[in-house]
Coordinates of C-alpha atoms in Angstrom, one line a residue:
M1 CA 0.0 0.0 0.0
N2 CA 2.8 2.4 0.9
R3 CA 4.6 1.5 -2.3
S4 CA 1.5 2.3 -4.3
L5 CA 1.0 5.6 -2.5
S6 CA 4.6 6.6 -3.1
F7 CA 4.2 5.8 -6.8
E8 CA 1.0 7.9 -7.0
L9 CA 2.8 10.8 -5.2
F10 CA 5.7 10.6 -7.6
R11 CA 3.5 10.5 -10.6
Y12 CA 1.5 13.5 -9.5
A13 CA 4.7 15.4 -8.7
A14 CA 6.1 14.6 -12.2
I15 CA 2.8 15.8 -13.7
L16 CA 2.9 19.1 -11.7
L17 CA 6.6 19.6 -12.7
A18 CA 5.8 19.1 -16.4
L19 CA 2.8 21.4 -16.1
A20 CA 4.9 24.1 -14.4
L21 CA 7.6 23.9 -17.1
T22 CA 4.9 24.2 -19.7
L23 CA 2.9 27.0 -18.2
I24 CA 5.5 29.2 -16.6
P25 CA 6.8 30.6 -20.0
I26 CA 3.2 31.2 -21.1
L27 CA 2.4 33.0 -17.8
W28 CA 5.5 35.1 -18.0
M29 CA 4.7 36.1 -21.6
A30 CA 1.2 37.0 -20.6
S31 CA 2.5 39.1 -17.7
M32 CA 5.1 40.8 -19.8
A33 CA 2.5 41.8 -22.4
F34 CA 0.7 44.0 -19.8
K35 CA 3.7 45.6 -18.2
P36 CA 4.8 49.2 -19.0
I37 CA 8.3 49.7 -20.3
G38 CA 9.6 50.5 -16.9
E39 CA 8.6 47.1 -15.6
W40 CA 9.5 44.8 -18.5
S41 CA 13.0 46.4 -18.8
A42 CA 13.7 46.1 -15.1
T43 CA 16.4 43.8 -13.8
G44 CA 17.3 42.2 -10.5
A45 CA 15.1 43.0 -7.5
D46 CA 12.9 45.3 -9.5
L47 CA 11.8 42.5 -11.8
T48 CA 8.3 41.2 -10.8
W49 CA 6.1 38.4 -11.9
W50 CA 2.9 40.4 -12.2
P51 CA 2.5 43.9 -13.6
K52 CA 2.2 46.6 -10.9
E53 CA 0.5 48.9 -13.3
P54 CA -1.2 46.9 -16.0
T55 CA -1.4 48.6 -19.3
L56 CA -2.5 48.0 -22.9
S57 CA 0.2 50.2 -24.3
N58 CA 2.2 47.2 -25.7
F59 CA -0.9 46.1 -27.8
R60 CA -1.5 49.7 -29.0
F61 CA 2.2 50.0 -29.9
I62 CA 2.4 47.0 -32.2
F63 CA -0.6 48.2 -34.1
G64 CA 1.1 51.5 -34.9
E65 CA -0.2 53.8 -32.2
S66 CA 2.4 56.3 -30.9
D67 CA 3.3 55.9 -27.3
S68 CA 5.9 58.1 -25.6
S69 CA 6.6 55.3 -23.1
L70 CA 7.9 53.1 -25.9
I71 CA 10.2 55.8 -27.2
V72 CA 9.1 55.9 -30.9
A73 CA 6.2 54.6 -32.9
L74 CA 6.6 51.8 -35.3
D75 CA 6.8 52.6 -39.0
R76 CA 4.2 49.8 -39.7
S77 CA 1.7 47.9 -37.5
A78 CA 1.4 44.2 -36.9
A79 CA -2.0 44.0 -38.7
K80 CA -0.5 43.1 -42.2
P81 CA 2.0 40.6 -40.8
I82 CA -0.9 38.9 -39.0
L83 CA -3.0 38.9 -42.2
S84 CA 0.0 37.5 -44.1
S85 CA 0.5 34.7 -41.6
L86 CA -3.2 33.8 -41.7
L87 CA -3.4 33.7 -45.5
S88 CA -0.1 31.9 -46.1
A89 CA -0.5 29.4 -43.3
T90 CA -4.2 28.7 -44.1
F91 CA -3.8 28.2 -47.9
G92 CA -0.5 26.4 -47.4
T93 CA -2.3 24.0 -45.1
L94 CA -5.1 23.5 -47.6
I95 CA -2.5 22.7 -50.4
A96 CA -0.7 20.3 -48.2
M97 CA -3.8 18.5 -47.0
I98 CA -5.5 18.2 -50.4
A99 CA -2.4 16.9 -52.1
G100 CA -1.2 14.9 -49.2
T101 CA -4.6 13.2 -48.6
A102 CA -5.0 12.3 -52.3
A103 CA -1.5 10.9 -52.5
A104 CA -1.8 9.0 -49.2
Y105 CA -5.1 7.4 -50.3
G106 CA -3.8 6.5 -53.7
L107 CA -0.7 4.9 -52.3
S108 CA -2.5 3.2 -49.4
R109 CA -5.1 1.6 -51.8
F110 CA -3.2 1.3 -55.0
G111 CA 0.4 1.2 -53.9
S112 CA 2.9 1.2 -56.8
G113 CA 6.4 0.8 -55.5
Q114 CA 8.3 0.8 -52.3
N115 CA 10.5 3.9 -53.1
L116 CA 7.6 6.3 -53.7
P117 CA 6.9 7.1 -50.0
L118 CA 10.6 7.7 -49.4
A119 CA 10.8 10.0 -52.5
L120 CA 8.0 12.1 -51.0
T121 CA 9.9 12.6 -47.8
Q122 CA 13.2 13.7 -49.4
L123 CA 12.3 17.3 -49.1
R124 CA 12.2 17.0 -45.3
L125 CA 15.5 15.2 -45.2
F126 CA 17.5 18.2 -46.6
P127 CA 18.6 21.1 -44.4
P128 CA 16.1 24.0 -45.0
M129 CA 18.8 26.4 -46.1
A130 CA 20.0 23.9 -48.8
V131 CA 16.5 23.7 -50.2
M132 CA 15.6 27.4 -49.9
I133 CA 18.5 28.8 -52.0
P134 CA 17.3 27.3 -55.3
V135 CA 13.7 28.1 -54.3
M136 CA 14.6 31.8 -53.7
I137 CA 16.1 31.9 -57.2
M138 CA 13.1 30.3 -58.8
W139 CA 10.6 32.4 -56.9
A140 CA 12.5 35.6 -57.8
F141 CA 12.4 34.6 -61.5
L142 CA 8.6 34.0 -61.2
N143 CA 8.0 37.2 -59.3
L144 CA 6.6 35.3 -56.3
T145 CA 8.9 36.7 -53.7
D146 CA 7.3 39.0 -51.0
T147 CA 3.8 37.6 -51.8
W148 CA 1.5 35.7 -49.5
W149 CA 0.5 33.3 -52.3
G150 CA 4.1 32.5 -53.1
L151 CA 4.8 31.8 -49.5
A152 CA 1.6 29.7 -49.2
L153 CA 2.7 27.6 -52.2
V154 CA 6.1 26.9 -50.5
Y155 CA 4.4 26.1 -47.2
G156 CA 2.1 23.6 -49.0
I157 CA 5.1 21.9 -50.7
V158 CA 7.3 21.8 -47.6
T159 CA 4.6 20.4 -45.3
L160 CA 3.2 18.0 -48.0
P161 CA 5.4 15.0 -46.8
F162 CA 4.3 15.5 -43.2
A163 CA 0.6 15.5 -44.3
F164 CA 1.2 12.6 -46.6
W165 CA 2.7 10.4 -43.9
L166 CA 0.1 11.2 -41.3
M167 CA -2.8 10.5 -43.7
K168 CA -1.2 7.4 -45.1
T169 CA -1.0 5.9 -41.6
F170 CA -4.7 6.7 -41.0
F171 CA -5.7 5.2 -44.4
D172 CA -3.7 2.1 -43.7
D173 CA -5.6 1.6 -40.4
M174 CA -9.0 2.1 -42.0
P175 CA -10.7 -1.3 -42.8
R176 CA -11.0 -1.7 -46.6
E177 CA -14.1 -3.9 -46.2
I178 CA -16.2 -0.7 -45.8
E179 CA -15.1 0.6 -49.2
E180 CA -15.4 -2.7 -50.8
A181 CA -19.1 -2.9 -49.6
G182 CA -19.7 0.4 -51.3
L183 CA -18.2 -0.8 -54.5
V184 CA -20.3 -3.9 -54.5
E185 CA -23.4 -1.8 -54.1
G186 CA -22.5 0.0 -57.3
C187 CA -20.7 3.1 -56.1
S188 CA -17.8 4.4 -58.2
R189 CA -14.4 4.7 -56.6
W190 CA -14.7 8.5 -56.5
R191 CA -18.1 8.3 -54.8
V192 CA -16.8 5.8 -52.3
F193 CA -13.9 8.1 -51.5
T194 CA -16.1 11.3 -51.1
R195 CA -19.2 9.7 -49.5
I196 CA -17.7 7.0 -47.3
T197 CA -14.0 7.3 -46.8
L198 CA -13.6 11.1 -46.2
P199 CA -16.5 11.3 -43.7
M200 CA -15.0 8.5 -41.7
M201 CA -11.6 10.3 -41.8
R202 CA -12.8 13.6 -40.4
P203 CA -11.0 13.1 -37.0
P204 CA -7.6 12.2 -38.6
L205 CA -8.0 15.0 -41.2
A206 CA -8.7 17.5 -38.4
S207 CA -5.6 16.3 -36.4
A208 CA -3.3 16.4 -39.4
A209 CA -4.6 19.8 -40.5
L210 CA -3.9 21.2 -37.0
F211 CA -0.3 20.0 -37.0
V212 CA 0.4 21.2 -40.5
F213 CA -1.2 24.6 -39.7
I214 CA 1.1 25.0 -36.6
L215 CA 4.1 24.2 -38.7
N216 CA 3.2 26.8 -41.3
W217 CA 2.1 29.4 -38.7
S218 CA 5.3 29.2 -36.7
D219 CA 7.7 29.2 -39.6
Y220 CA 10.5 31.7 -39.5
L221 CA 13.3 30.7 -41.9
I222 CA 11.2 30.4 -45.1
A223 CA 9.3 33.6 -44.5
L224 CA 12.5 35.4 -43.7
L225 CA 14.1 34.4 -47.0
L226 CA 11.0 34.8 -49.3
T227 CA 9.5 38.0 -47.9
T228 CA 11.2 41.5 -47.6
R229 CA 8.6 44.0 -46.4
E230 CA 5.1 43.9 -47.8
W231 CA 4.1 40.4 -46.7
V232 CA 6.4 39.5 -43.8
T233 CA 4.8 37.1 -41.3
V234 CA 4.4 37.4 -37.6
P235 CA 7.6 35.6 -36.6
V236 CA 9.7 37.8 -39.0
Y237 CA 7.9 40.9 -37.8
M238 CA 8.4 39.9 -34.2
A239 CA 12.2 39.5 -34.7
S240 CA 12.3 43.1 -35.9
L241 CA 10.8 44.6 -32.8
S242 CA 13.8 46.4 -31.3
S243 CA 14.9 49.9 -30.5
S244 CA 18.3 51.5 -30.6
M245 CA 17.6 53.1 -27.2
T246 CA 15.9 50.3 -25.3
G247 CA 17.1 47.2 -27.1
Q248 CA 14.6 44.3 -27.5
L249 CA 11.0 45.4 -27.1
Y250 CA 10.1 42.5 -24.8
G251 CA 6.7 43.9 -23.9
A252 CA 5.7 44.4 -27.5
K253 CA 7.0 41.0 -28.4
A254 CA 5.0 39.4 -25.6
A255 CA 1.8 41.2 -26.7
L256 CA 2.3 40.0 -30.3
G257 CA 3.1 36.5 -29.0
L258 CA -0.3 36.4 -27.2
I259 CA -2.0 37.5 -30.4
A260 CA -0.1 34.9 -32.4
A261 CA -1.2 32.1 -30.1
V262 CA -4.9 32.8 -30.7
P263 CA -5.4 31.2 -34.2
P264 CA -3.9 27.8 -33.3
V265 CA -5.8 27.8 -30.0
I266 CA -9.1 28.6 -31.8
M267 CA -8.4 25.9 -34.4
G268 CA -7.7 23.4 -31.6
I269 CA -10.8 24.3 -29.8
A270 CA -12.9 24.1 -33.0
I271 CA -11.7 20.5 -33.7
Q272 CA -11.3 19.3 -30.2
R273 CA -14.1 16.7 -30.5
H274 CA -12.2 15.2 -33.4
L275 CA -8.7 15.7 -32.1
V276 CA -8.4 12.8 -29.5
R277 CA -10.2 10.4 -31.8
G278 CA -7.9 11.4 -34.7
L279 CA -4.7 11.0 -32.6
T280 CA -5.8 7.5 -31.5
F281 CA -7.3 6.4 -34.9
G282 CA -6.4 2.7 -35.4
A283 CA -4.8 2.4 -32.0
L284 CA -7.0 -0.6 -31.1
K285 CA -6.7 -2.3 -34.4
Q286 CA -5.7 -6.0 -34.0

């Protein structure tokens, strides 16, 4: 009994430690976002966990409103970078999911070679810089640099292997007898795919789409290389938040970080009823 109790205490202690390590950075960012410049630039004993005088000046600052407490106003607000991230990440996710789902279903049901899956993952095997140099040259020739649709296309291509492997695993776990029953009843292969297979794959589709969206939304390197000014994304814009007088604008970065966390959280909440089932799809298959 004592041994069992000790194990339970150890388990709960480990859970609390993991929870603290996860939540402390988030709480610190949230606290920093509402601190005036005098508090988030403090050091030593003057540094506090919670803002003494909560303010929204950091949020107003990143959206272009002049604030004397933050020295100078930004020459551009965060509104367009947020829009750029939303457009490029969303459409990049759609491209990756549509192409990856189609490729995964075709290979799962009509596999034609053992080397094809490996060929689709080769893009993820190369260092990003080695891949992006020729992409930059090609995108410059096609006038796709510094555009959200050019960025979305690259996101779709780069995350396609990830979407493919996730969906192929799910399709492999799905019983083929259900599709075969539809074919026996006279349905075409396309009708079976759209009316039977895809509705059953909603949880895995939602899970895969969430992971792909997070990859695209949080990207920094690709956006840094393919955008210059007009359509920079949130991570690139956040890296530029600095001042020659105050150094890094931690309060403004924390405020933008809170805003940047909203879309993935909203997407996760919207698909939460599918998420657990999608992550465990096929787990009980014998």
